Each structure stands twice: as structure tokens, then as C-alpha cells.
Amino acid sequence: MIADVRTYTLVPRKLNQYLKLVEQYAIPIMLAHGMVLDRYFISKIGPLNQVVHIWNYDSLAELERIRNARDADPKWSEYLAKTEGFVLSQENKIMEDASFSPKH
């Protein structure tokens, strides 16, 4: 298994509006295309206005296949238009379990 760990830094005072759009539009689209949400975090201490979400995949090939299908979905383009200007920066890491890591 691999984990896609994404950190988005949002425009100040846009967090709540962004989260509503993610919940209402992005999550249903992503789940419909087979993405598996592990966790979705909101920063409370440290860098503020950040969300971190973790998505699980069996392989890089699966990640690419699912993302390509999601990106081709017209609903995804509509979601991106709704959230345009909300994200200041984005970081993406692909992680894998260490041999001693607990499995979910």
C-alpha cells in the first residue's frame, strides 16, 4: 500500500468555505472514482489555514489510473472552478509503510 499525503495551505479566512466545498463536491467525486480516504485533518497548532488529507492506494499505477479517471470527470472541473483562488500552496508526498508500521 502507498499513501498520498497532501498538504494544502489556504487563503486566510477561506478554510470553512473550502471545507464545505470539499465535503459537498470533491469527496463524492473522489469516492465515486475509487479513491480511499484515510484521514482528513485541519491544522489547529503550528502553520494555520492548512488541511492535510491522506489517500490510500495499492500501487502508483492504481493512483495514476484513478486520478486520470477523476480528472476526466466534468464534475471535477466544476469543483476546481468553485475552489479557484482558495489554495495558496500545495505539497504532495507519496509514502509507504515501514515494515513495523501498524496496518489499518
PDB file of N, CA and C in Angstrom:
ATOM      1  N   MET A   1       0.840  -1.180   0.000  1.00  0.00           N
ATOM      2  CA  MET A   1       0.000   0.000   0.000  1.00  0.00           C
ATOM      3  C   MET A   1       0.882   1.238   0.000  1.00  0.00           C
ATOM      4  N   ILE A   2       0.413   2.271  -0.679  1.00  0.00           N
ATOM      5  CA  ILE A   2       1.059   3.572  -0.608  1.00  0.00           C
ATOM      6  C   ILE A   2       0.036   4.586  -0.123  1.00  0.00           C
ATOM      7  N   ALA A   3       0.531   5.678   0.437  1.00  0.00           N
ATOM      8  CA  ALA A   3      -0.330   6.757   0.900  1.00  0.00           C
ATOM      9  C   ALA A   3       0.059   8.038   0.172  1.00  0.00           C
ATOM     10  N   ASP A   4      -0.928   8.707  -0.342  1.00  0.00           N
ATOM     11  CA  ASP A   4      -0.751  10.015  -0.961  1.00  0.00           C
ATOM     12  C   ASP A   4      -1.100  11.032   0.120  1.00  0.00           C
ATOM     13  N   VAL A   5      -0.081  11.732   0.627  1.00  0.00           N
ATOM     14  CA  VAL A   5      -0.263  12.703   1.708  1.00  0.00           C
ATOM     15  C   VAL A   5      -0.215  14.091   1.091  1.00  0.00           C
ATOM     16  N   ARG A   6      -1.325  14.806   1.172  1.00  0.00           N
ATOM     17  CA  ARG A   6      -1.431  16.115   0.543  1.00  0.00           C
ATOM     18  C   ARG A   6      -1.644  17.186   1.604  1.00  0.00           C
ATOM     19  N   THR A   7      -0.861  18.254   1.520  1.00  0.00           N
ATOM     20  CA  THR A   7      -0.989  19.393   2.424  1.00  0.00           C
ATOM     21  C   THR A   7      -1.312  20.622   1.591  1.00  0.00           C
ATOM     22  N   TYR A   8      -2.427  21.251   1.895  1.00  0.00           N
ATOM     23  CA  TYR A   8      -2.825  22.477   1.206  1.00  0.00           C
ATOM     24  C   TYR A   8      -2.812  23.611   2.223  1.00  0.00           C
ATOM     25  N   THR A   9      -2.199  24.715   1.851  1.00  0.00           N
ATOM     26  CA  THR A   9      -2.259  25.943   2.637  1.00  0.00           C
ATOM     27  C   THR A   9      -3.252  26.862   1.948  1.00  0.00           C
ATOM     28  N   LEU A  10      -4.254  27.277   2.710  1.00  0.00           N
ATOM     29  CA  LEU A  10      -5.372  28.033   2.150  1.00  0.00           C
ATOM     30  C   LEU A  10      -5.244  29.524   2.436  1.00  0.00           C
ATOM     31  N   VAL A  11      -5.953  30.301   1.654  1.00  0.00           N
ATOM     32  CA  VAL A  11      -6.051  31.737   1.886  1.00  0.00           C
ATOM     33  C   VAL A  11      -6.684  31.936   3.264  1.00  0.00           C
ATOM     34  N   PRO A  12      -6.121  32.803   4.109  1.00  0.00           N
ATOM     35  CA  PRO A  12      -6.734  33.047   5.420  1.00  0.00           C
ATOM     36  C   PRO A  12      -8.206  33.429   5.287  1.00  0.00           C
ATOM     37  N   ARG A  13      -8.996  32.917   6.213  1.00  0.00           N
ATOM     38  CA  ARG A  13     -10.437  33.137   6.312  1.00  0.00           C
ATOM     39  C   ARG A  13     -11.253  32.400   5.244  1.00  0.00           C
ATOM     40  N   LYS A  14     -10.638  31.509   4.501  1.00  0.00           N
ATOM     41  CA  LYS A  14     -11.355  30.727   3.483  1.00  0.00           C
ATOM     42  C   LYS A  14     -11.524  29.262   3.880  1.00  0.00           C
ATOM     43  N   LEU A  15     -10.965  28.858   5.026  1.00  0.00           N
ATOM     44  CA  LEU A  15     -10.967  27.447   5.415  1.00  0.00           C
ATOM     45  C   LEU A  15     -12.370  26.859   5.470  1.00  0.00           C
ATOM     46  N   ASN A  16     -13.268  27.495   6.187  1.00  0.00           N
ATOM     47  CA  ASN A  16     -14.609  26.918   6.349  1.00  0.00           C
ATOM     48  C   ASN A  16     -15.351  26.802   5.022  1.00  0.00           C
ATOM     49  N   GLN A  17     -15.249  27.807   4.181  1.00  0.00           N
ATOM     50  CA  GLN A  17     -15.894  27.758   2.874  1.00  0.00           C
ATOM     51  C   GLN A  17     -15.273  26.651   2.015  1.00  0.00           C
ATOM     52  N   TYR A  18     -13.957  26.522   2.067  1.00  0.00           N
ATOM     53  CA  TYR A  18     -13.267  25.479   1.310  1.00  0.00           C
ATOM     54  C   TYR A  18     -13.709  24.091   1.779  1.00  0.00           C
ATOM     55  N   LEU A  19     -13.768  23.883   3.095  1.00  0.00           N
ATOM     56  CA  LEU A  19     -14.164  22.579   3.628  1.00  0.00           C
ATOM     57  C   LEU A  19     -15.582  22.198   3.205  1.00  0.00           C
ATOM     58  N   LYS A  20     -16.481  23.161   3.167  1.00  0.00           N
ATOM     59  CA  LYS A  20     -17.848  22.879   2.714  1.00  0.00           C
ATOM     60  C   LYS A  20     -17.861  22.414   1.264  1.00  0.00           C
ATOM     61  N   LEU A  21     -17.061  23.075   0.430  1.00  0.00           N
ATOM     62  CA  LEU A  21     -16.997  22.686  -0.981  1.00  0.00           C
ATOM     63  C   LEU A  21     -16.353  21.311  -1.146  1.00  0.00           C
ATOM     64  N   VAL A  22     -15.323  21.034  -0.359  1.00  0.00           N
ATOM     65  CA  VAL A  22     -14.680  19.714  -0.409  1.00  0.00           C
ATOM     66  C   VAL A  22     -15.688  18.635  -0.034  1.00  0.00           C
ATOM     67  N   GLU A  23     -16.389  18.850   1.066  1.00  0.00           N
ATOM     68  CA  GLU A  23     -17.350  17.844   1.537  1.00  0.00           C
ATOM     69  C   GLU A  23     -18.501  17.656   0.541  1.00  0.00           C
ATOM     70  N   GLN A  24     -19.011  18.748   0.021  1.00  0.00           N
ATOM     71  CA  GLN A  24     -20.180  18.683  -0.853  1.00  0.00           C
ATOM     72  C   GLN A  24     -19.849  18.186  -2.260  1.00  0.00           C
ATOM     73  N   TYR A  25     -18.694  18.568  -2.789  1.00  0.00           N
ATOM     74  CA  TYR A  25     -18.377  18.252  -4.189  1.00  0.00           C
ATOM     75  C   TYR A  25     -17.213  17.278  -4.359  1.00  0.00           C
ATOM     76  N   ALA A  26     -16.059  17.596  -3.769  1.00  0.00           N
ATOM     77  CA  ALA A  26     -14.845  16.818  -4.059  1.00  0.00           C
ATOM     78  C   ALA A  26     -14.916  15.390  -3.533  1.00  0.00           C
ATOM     79  N   ILE A  27     -15.280  15.225  -2.278  1.00  0.00           N
ATOM     80  CA  ILE A  27     -15.264  13.885  -1.682  1.00  0.00           C
ATOM     81  C   ILE A  27     -16.182  12.923  -2.448  1.00  0.00           C
ATOM     82  N   PRO A  28     -17.423  13.288  -2.751  1.00  0.00           N
ATOM     83  CA  PRO A  28     -18.259  12.348  -3.509  1.00  0.00           C
ATOM     84  C   PRO A  28     -17.664  11.972  -4.872  1.00  0.00           C
ATOM     85  N   ILE A  29     -17.058  12.929  -5.561  1.00  0.00           N
ATOM     86  CA  ILE A  29     -16.450  12.633  -6.862  1.00  0.00           C
ATOM     87  C   ILE A  29     -15.285  11.665  -6.678  1.00  0.00           C
ATOM     88  N   MET A  30     -14.427  11.956  -5.718  1.00  0.00           N
ATOM     89  CA  MET A  30     -13.241  11.138  -5.498  1.00  0.00           C
ATOM     90  C   MET A  30     -13.624   9.711  -5.091  1.00  0.00           C
ATOM     91  N   LEU A  31     -14.572   9.586  -4.190  1.00  0.00           N
ATOM     92  CA  LEU A  31     -15.007   8.251  -3.765  1.00  0.00           C
ATOM     93  C   LEU A  31     -15.653   7.485  -4.918  1.00  0.00           C
ATOM     94  N   ALA A  32     -16.387   8.182  -5.765  1.00  0.00           N
ATOM     95  CA  ALA A  32     -17.026   7.530  -6.905  1.00  0.00           C
ATOM     96  C   ALA A  32     -16.000   6.947  -7.877  1.00  0.00           C
ATOM     97  N   HIS A  33     -14.816   7.516  -7.897  1.00  0.00           N
ATOM     98  CA  HIS A  33     -13.762   7.023  -8.793  1.00  0.00           C
ATOM     99  C   HIS A  33     -12.838   6.018  -8.106  1.00  0.00           C
ATOM    100  N   GLY A  34     -13.169   5.618  -6.878  1.00  0.00           N
ATOM    101  CA  GLY A  34     -12.409   4.567  -6.206  1.00  0.00           C
ATOM    102  C   GLY A  34     -11.303   5.047  -5.290  1.00  0.00           C
ATOM    103  N   MET A  35     -11.216   6.345  -5.048  1.00  0.00           N
ATOM    104  CA  MET A  35     -10.205   6.836  -4.115  1.00  0.00           C
ATOM    105  C   MET A  35     -10.617   6.444  -2.696  1.00  0.00           C
ATOM    106  N   VAL A  36      -9.630   6.115  -1.862  1.00  0.00           N
ATOM    107  CA  VAL A  36      -9.884   5.665  -0.490  1.00  0.00           C
ATOM    108  C   VAL A  36      -9.304   6.696   0.464  1.00  0.00           C
ATOM    109  N   LEU A  37     -10.187   7.449   1.115  1.00  0.00           N
ATOM    110  CA  LEU A  37      -9.773   8.466   2.068  1.00  0.00           C
ATOM    111  C   LEU A  37      -9.414   7.810   3.393  1.00  0.00           C
ATOM    112  N   ASP A  38      -8.173   8.027   3.824  1.00  0.00           N
ATOM    113  CA  ASP A  38      -7.719   7.512   5.116  1.00  0.00           C
ATOM    114  C   ASP A  38      -8.058   8.521   6.218  1.00  0.00           C
ATOM    115  N   ARG A  39      -7.590   9.758   6.055  1.00  0.00           N
ATOM    116  CA  ARG A  39      -7.843  10.803   7.063  1.00  0.00           C
ATOM    117  C   ARG A  39      -7.889  12.162   6.381  1.00  0.00           C
ATOM    118  N   TYR A  40      -8.583  13.095   7.011  1.00  0.00           N
ATOM    119  CA  TYR A  40      -8.623  14.486   6.562  1.00  0.00           C
ATOM    120  C   TYR A  40      -8.454  15.344   7.802  1.00  0.00           C
ATOM    121  N   PHE A  41      -7.370  16.084   7.873  1.00  0.00           N
ATOM    122  CA  PHE A  41      -7.017  16.863   9.054  1.00  0.00           C
ATOM    123  C   PHE A  41      -7.107  18.358   8.781  1.00  0.00           C
ATOM    124  N   ILE A  42      -7.356  19.116   9.855  1.00  0.00           N
ATOM    125  CA  ILE A  42      -7.345  20.577   9.839  1.00  0.00           C
ATOM    126  C   ILE A  42      -6.317  21.022  10.872  1.00  0.00           C
ATOM    127  N   SER A  43      -5.428  21.937  10.493  1.00  0.00           N
ATOM    128  CA  SER A  43      -4.389  22.383  11.435  1.00  0.00           C
ATOM    129  C   SER A  43      -5.012  23.215  12.553  1.00  0.00           C
ATOM    130  N   LYS A  44      -4.547  22.977  13.772  1.00  0.00           N
ATOM    131  CA  LYS A  44      -5.010  23.717  14.949  1.00  0.00           C
ATOM    132  C   LYS A  44      -3.854  24.457  15.630  1.00  0.00           C
ATOM    133  N   ILE A  45      -2.666  23.856  15.608  1.00  0.00           N
ATOM    134  CA  ILE A  45      -1.465  24.448  16.196  1.00  0.00           C
ATOM    135  C   ILE A  45      -0.360  24.332  15.160  1.00  0.00           C
ATOM    136  N   GLY A  46       0.478  25.335  15.068  1.00  0.00           N
ATOM    137  CA  GLY A  46       1.529  25.349  14.048  1.00  0.00           C
ATOM    138  C   GLY A  46       1.055  26.159  12.864  1.00  0.00           C
ATOM    139  N   PRO A  47       1.480  25.812  11.653  1.00  0.00           N
ATOM    140  CA  PRO A  47       1.007  26.567  10.489  1.00  0.00           C
ATOM    141  C   PRO A  47      -0.515  26.479  10.400  1.00  0.00           C
ATOM    142  N   LEU A  48      -1.149  27.634  10.345  1.00  0.00           N
ATOM    143  CA  LEU A  48      -2.614  27.667  10.298  1.00  0.00           C
ATOM    144  C   LEU A  48      -3.094  27.688   8.853  1.00  0.00           C
ATOM    145  N   ASN A  49      -4.392  27.549   8.694  1.00  0.00           N
ATOM    146  CA  ASN A  49      -5.028  27.554   7.373  1.00  0.00           C
ATOM    147  C   ASN A  49      -4.530  26.404   6.503  1.00  0.00           C
ATOM    148  N   GLN A  50      -4.265  25.268   7.134  1.00  0.00           N
ATOM    149  CA  GLN A  50      -3.816  24.102   6.377  1.00  0.00           C
ATOM    150  C   GLN A  50      -4.770  22.936   6.568  1.00  0.00           C
ATOM    151  N   VAL A  51      -4.891  22.155   5.499  1.00  0.00           N
ATOM    152  CA  VAL A  51      -5.557  20.866   5.574  1.00  0.00           C
ATOM    153  C   VAL A  51      -4.562  19.826   5.084  1.00  0.00           C
ATOM    154  N   VAL A  52      -4.626  18.654   5.691  1.00  0.00           N
ATOM    155  CA  VAL A  52      -3.800  17.524   5.277  1.00  0.00           C
ATOM    156  C   VAL A  52      -4.745  16.356   5.068  1.00  0.00           C
ATOM    157  N   HIS A  53      -4.680  15.756   3.888  1.00  0.00           N
ATOM    158  CA  HIS A  53      -5.517  14.586   3.655  1.00  0.00           C
ATOM    159  C   HIS A  53      -4.651  13.461   3.127  1.00  0.00           C
ATOM    160  N   ILE A  54      -5.046  12.253   3.519  1.00  0.00           N
ATOM    161  CA  ILE A  54      -4.279  11.057   3.176  1.00  0.00           C
ATOM    162  C   ILE A  54      -5.197  10.097   2.430  1.00  0.00           C
ATOM    163  N   TRP A  55      -4.723   9.670   1.254  1.00  0.00           N
ATOM    164  CA  TRP A  55      -5.470   8.752   0.395  1.00  0.00           C
ATOM    165  C   TRP A  55      -4.645   7.494   0.214  1.00  0.00           C
ATOM    166  N   ASN A  56      -5.267   6.344   0.302  1.00  0.00           N
ATOM    167  CA  ASN A  56      -4.552   5.062   0.186  1.00  0.00           C
ATOM    168  C   ASN A  56      -4.790   4.415  -1.179  1.00  0.00           C
ATOM    169  N   TYR A  57      -3.708   3.811  -1.692  1.00  0.00           N
ATOM    170  CA  TYR A  57      -3.750   3.106  -2.980  1.00  0.00           C
ATOM    171  C   TYR A  57      -2.929   1.834  -2.861  1.00  0.00           C
ATOM    172  N   ASP A  58      -3.258   0.867  -3.695  1.00  0.00           N
ATOM    173  CA  ASP A  58      -2.484  -0.372  -3.731  1.00  0.00           C
ATOM    174  C   ASP A  58      -1.127  -0.171  -4.395  1.00  0.00           C
ATOM    175  N   SER A  59      -1.046   0.777  -5.342  1.00  0.00           N
ATOM    176  CA  SER A  59       0.195   0.979  -6.096  1.00  0.00           C
ATOM    177  C   SER A  59       0.178   2.352  -6.757  1.00  0.00           C
ATOM    178  N   LEU A  60       1.324   2.763  -7.272  1.00  0.00           N
ATOM    179  CA  LEU A  60       1.394   4.002  -8.049  1.00  0.00           C
ATOM    180  C   LEU A  60       0.557   3.902  -9.318  1.00  0.00           C
ATOM    181  N   ALA A  61       0.528   2.731  -9.917  1.00  0.00           N
ATOM    182  CA  ALA A  61      -0.280   2.529 -11.124  1.00  0.00           C
ATOM    183  C   ALA A  61      -1.762   2.745 -10.826  1.00  0.00           C
ATOM    184  N   GLU A  62      -2.228   2.239  -9.677  1.00  0.00           N
ATOM    185  CA  GLU A  62      -3.630   2.449  -9.306  1.00  0.00           C
ATOM    186  C   GLU A  62      -3.899   3.927  -9.065  1.00  0.00           C
ATOM    187  N   LEU A  63      -2.996   4.605  -8.355  1.00  0.00           N
ATOM    188  CA  LEU A  63      -3.142   6.035  -8.106  1.00  0.00           C
ATOM    189  C   LEU A  63      -3.297   6.786  -9.425  1.00  0.00           C
ATOM    190  N   GLU A  64      -2.432   6.503 -10.370  1.00  0.00           N
ATOM    191  CA  GLU A  64      -2.463   7.191 -11.661  1.00  0.00           C
ATOM    192  C   GLU A  64      -3.746   6.895 -12.420  1.00  0.00           C
ATOM    193  N   ARG A  65      -4.166   5.653 -12.433  1.00  0.00           N
ATOM    194  CA  ARG A  65      -5.398   5.271 -13.137  1.00  0.00           C
ATOM    195  C   ARG A  65      -6.605   5.991 -12.545  1.00  0.00           C
ATOM    196  N   ILE A  66      -6.698   5.993 -11.214  1.00  0.00           N
ATOM    197  CA  ILE A  66      -7.844   6.621 -10.549  1.00  0.00           C
ATOM    198  C   ILE A  66      -7.822   8.132 -10.735  1.00  0.00           C
ATOM    199  N   ARG A  67      -6.666   8.742 -10.583  1.00  0.00           N
ATOM    200  CA  ARG A  67      -6.569  10.198 -10.769  1.00  0.00           C
ATOM    201  C   ARG A  67      -6.926  10.601 -12.198  1.00  0.00           C
ATOM    202  N   ASN A  68      -6.479   9.822 -13.172  1.00  0.00           N
ATOM    203  CA  ASN A  68      -6.802  10.144 -14.567  1.00  0.00           C
ATOM    204  C   ASN A  68      -8.309  10.092 -14.800  1.00  0.00           C
ATOM    205  N   ALA A  69      -8.963   9.094 -14.222  1.00  0.00           N
ATOM    206  CA  ALA A  69     -10.421   8.983 -14.360  1.00  0.00           C
ATOM    207  C   ALA A  69     -11.110  10.158 -13.668  1.00  0.00           C
ATOM    208  N   ARG A  70     -10.658  10.509 -12.479  1.00  0.00           N
ATOM    209  CA  ARG A  70     -11.235  11.648 -11.756  1.00  0.00           C
ATOM    210  C   ARG A  70     -11.037  12.933 -12.543  1.00  0.00           C
ATOM    211  N   ASP A  71      -9.829  13.139 -13.050  1.00  0.00           N
ATOM    212  CA  ASP A  71      -9.522  14.371 -13.778  1.00  0.00           C
ATOM    213  C   ASP A  71     -10.337  14.513 -15.054  1.00  0.00           C
ATOM    214  N   ALA A  72     -10.758  13.403 -15.650  1.00  0.00           N
ATOM    215  CA  ALA A  72     -11.562  13.431 -16.872  1.00  0.00           C
ATOM    216  C   ALA A  72     -13.046  13.673 -16.589  1.00  0.00           C
ATOM    217  N   ASP A  73     -13.436  13.599 -15.345  1.00  0.00           N
ATOM    218  CA  ASP A  73     -14.832  13.776 -14.957  1.00  0.00           C
ATOM    219  C   ASP A  73     -15.183  15.271 -15.010  1.00  0.00           C
ATOM    220  N   PRO A  74     -16.211  15.655 -15.780  1.00  0.00           N
ATOM    221  CA  PRO A  74     -16.597  17.070 -15.855  1.00  0.00           C
ATOM    222  C   PRO A  74     -16.961  17.663 -14.487  1.00  0.00           C
ATOM    223  N   LYS A  75     -17.477  16.837 -13.584  1.00  0.00           N
ATOM    224  CA  LYS A  75     -17.810  17.328 -12.242  1.00  0.00           C
ATOM    225  C   LYS A  75     -16.553  17.785 -11.498  1.00  0.00           C
ATOM    226  N   TRP A  76     -15.410  17.138 -11.786  1.00  0.00           N
ATOM    227  CA  TRP A  76     -14.155  17.529 -11.138  1.00  0.00           C
ATOM    228  C   TRP A  76     -13.743  18.929 -11.608  1.00  0.00           C
ATOM    229  N   SER A  77     -13.888  19.197 -12.879  1.00  0.00           N
ATOM    230  CA  SER A  77     -13.575  20.541 -13.402  1.00  0.00           C
ATOM    231  C   SER A  77     -14.471  21.595 -12.758  1.00  0.00           C
ATOM    232  N   GLU A  78     -15.736  21.252 -12.557  1.00  0.00           N
ATOM    233  CA  GLU A  78     -16.665  22.179 -11.895  1.00  0.00           C
ATOM    234  C   GLU A  78     -16.221  22.458 -10.464  1.00  0.00           C
ATOM    235  N   TYR A  79     -15.806  21.409  -9.750  1.00  0.00           N
ATOM    236  CA  TYR A  79     -15.313  21.590  -8.384  1.00  0.00           C
ATOM    237  C   TYR A  79     -14.080  22.491  -8.366  1.00  0.00           C
ATOM    238  N   LEU A  80     -13.137  22.239  -9.272  1.00  0.00           N
ATOM    239  CA  LEU A  80     -11.919  23.054  -9.316  1.00  0.00           C
ATOM    240  C   LEU A  80     -12.255  24.524  -9.568  1.00  0.00           C
ATOM    241  N   ALA A  81     -13.230  24.792 -10.407  1.00  0.00           N
ATOM    242  CA  ALA A  81     -13.641  26.172 -10.666  1.00  0.00           C
ATOM    243  C   ALA A  81     -14.227  26.817  -9.407  1.00  0.00           C
ATOM    244  N   LYS A  82     -14.989  26.044  -8.637  1.00  0.00           N
ATOM    245  CA  LYS A  82     -15.598  26.565  -7.404  1.00  0.00           C
ATOM    246  C   LYS A  82     -14.547  26.920  -6.353  1.00  0.00           C
ATOM    247  N   THR A  83     -13.407  26.226  -6.360  1.00  0.00           N
ATOM    248  CA  THR A  83     -12.379  26.449  -5.334  1.00  0.00           C
ATOM    249  C   THR A  83     -11.189  27.258  -5.855  1.00  0.00           C
ATOM    250  N   GLU A  84     -11.305  27.767  -7.070  1.00  0.00           N
ATOM    251  CA  GLU A  84     -10.213  28.563  -7.639  1.00  0.00           C
ATOM    252  C   GLU A  84      -9.914  29.765  -6.736  1.00  0.00           C
ATOM    253  N   GLY A  85      -8.643  29.973  -6.445  1.00  0.00           N
ATOM    254  CA  GLY A  85      -8.219  31.085  -5.610  1.00  0.00           C
ATOM    255  C   GLY A  85      -8.207  30.800  -4.121  1.00  0.00           C
ATOM    256  N   PHE A  86      -8.600  29.603  -3.708  1.00  0.00           N
ATOM    257  CA  PHE A  86      -8.624  29.254  -2.287  1.00  0.00           C
ATOM    258  C   PHE A  86      -7.272  28.734  -1.793  1.00  0.00           C
ATOM    259  N   VAL A  87      -6.508  28.075  -2.654  1.00  0.00           N
ATOM    260  CA  VAL A  87      -5.284  27.383  -2.246  1.00  0.00           C
ATOM    261  C   VAL A  87      -4.070  28.244  -2.596  1.00  0.00           C
ATOM    262  N   LEU A  88      -3.264  28.542  -1.547  1.00  0.00           N
ATOM    263  CA  LEU A  88      -2.035  29.308  -1.754  1.00  0.00           C
ATOM    264  C   LEU A  88      -0.885  28.419  -2.197  1.00  0.00           C
ATOM    265  N   SER A  89      -0.798  27.227  -1.571  1.00  0.00           N
ATOM    266  CA  SER A  89       0.265  26.288  -1.934  1.00  0.00           C
ATOM    267  C   SER A  89      -0.208  24.880  -1.644  1.00  0.00           C
ATOM    268  N   GLN A  90       0.512  23.940  -2.252  1.00  0.00           N
ATOM    269  CA  GLN A  90       0.128  22.541  -2.124  1.00  0.00           C
ATOM    270  C   GLN A  90       1.396  21.698  -2.137  1.00  0.00           C
ATOM    271  N   GLU A  91       1.432  20.711  -1.252  1.00  0.00           N
ATOM    272  CA  GLU A  91       2.551  19.766  -1.184  1.00  0.00           C
ATOM    273  C   GLU A  91       1.982  18.362  -1.287  1.00  0.00           C
ATOM    274  N   ASN A  92       2.661  17.523  -2.028  1.00  0.00           N
ATOM    275  CA  ASN A  92       2.194  16.159  -2.245  1.00  0.00           C
ATOM    276  C   ASN A  92       3.348  15.198  -1.984  1.00  0.00           C
ATOM    277  N   LYS A  93       3.110  14.209  -1.122  1.00  0.00           N
ATOM    278  CA  LYS A  93       4.115  13.185  -0.835  1.00  0.00           C
ATOM    279  C   LYS A  93       3.492  11.818  -1.055  1.00  0.00           C
ATOM    280  N   ILE A  94       4.265  10.921  -1.637  1.00  0.00           N
ATOM    281  CA  ILE A  94       3.855   9.528  -1.748  1.00  0.00           C
ATOM    282  C   ILE A  94       4.665   8.764  -0.709  1.00  0.00           C
ATOM    283  N   MET A  95       3.975   8.116   0.217  1.00  0.00           N
ATOM    284  CA  MET A  95       4.611   7.442   1.347  1.00  0.00           C
ATOM    285  C   MET A  95       4.257   5.958   1.313  1.00  0.00           C
ATOM    286  N   GLU A  96       5.135   5.150   1.906  1.00  0.00           N
ATOM    287  CA  GLU A  96       4.811   3.740   2.085  1.00  0.00           C
ATOM    288  C   GLU A  96       5.103   3.355   3.524  1.00  0.00           C
ATOM    289  N   ASP A  97       4.457   2.286   3.988  1.00  0.00           N
ATOM    290  CA  ASP A  97       4.622   1.829   5.362  1.00  0.00           C
ATOM    291  C   ASP A  97       6.031   1.308   5.601  1.00  0.00           C
ATOM    292  N   ALA A  98       6.566   1.620   6.783  1.00  0.00           N
ATOM    293  CA  ALA A  98       7.761   0.941   7.249  1.00  0.00           C
ATOM    294  C   ALA A  98       7.357  -0.480   7.643  1.00  0.00           C
ATOM    295  N   SER A  99       8.290  -1.385   7.686  1.00  0.00           N
ATOM    296  CA  SER A  99       7.959  -2.794   7.963  1.00  0.00           C
ATOM    297  C   SER A  99       7.260  -2.994   9.295  1.00  0.00           C
ATOM    298  N   PHE A 100       7.494  -2.111  10.267  1.00  0.00           N
ATOM    299  CA  PHE A 100       6.910  -2.258  11.612  1.00  0.00           C
ATOM    300  C   PHE A 100       5.664  -1.392  11.822  1.00  0.00           C
ATOM    301  N   SER A 101       5.227  -0.697  10.801  1.00  0.00           N
ATOM    302  CA  SER A 101       4.082   0.187  10.930  1.00  0.00           C
ATOM    303  C   SER A 101       2.796  -0.623  11.130  1.00  0.00           C
ATOM    304  N   PRO A 102       1.937  -0.181  12.075  1.00  0.00           N
ATOM    305  CA  PRO A 102       0.644  -0.860  12.214  1.00  0.00           C
ATOM    306  C   PRO A 102      -0.165  -0.714  10.934  1.00  0.00           C
ATOM    307  N   LYS A 103      -0.870  -1.739  10.564  1.00  0.00           N
ATOM    308  CA  LYS A 103      -1.722  -1.699   9.361  1.00  0.00           C
ATOM    309  C   LYS A 103      -3.133  -1.346   9.791  1.00  0.00           C
ATOM    310  N   HIS A 104      -3.850  -0.646   8.933  1.00  0.00           N
ATOM    311  CA  HIS A 104      -5.258  -0.278   9.232  1.00  0.00           C
ATOM    312  C   HIS A 104      -6.163  -1.382   8.790  1.00  0.00           C
TER     313      HIS A 104
END
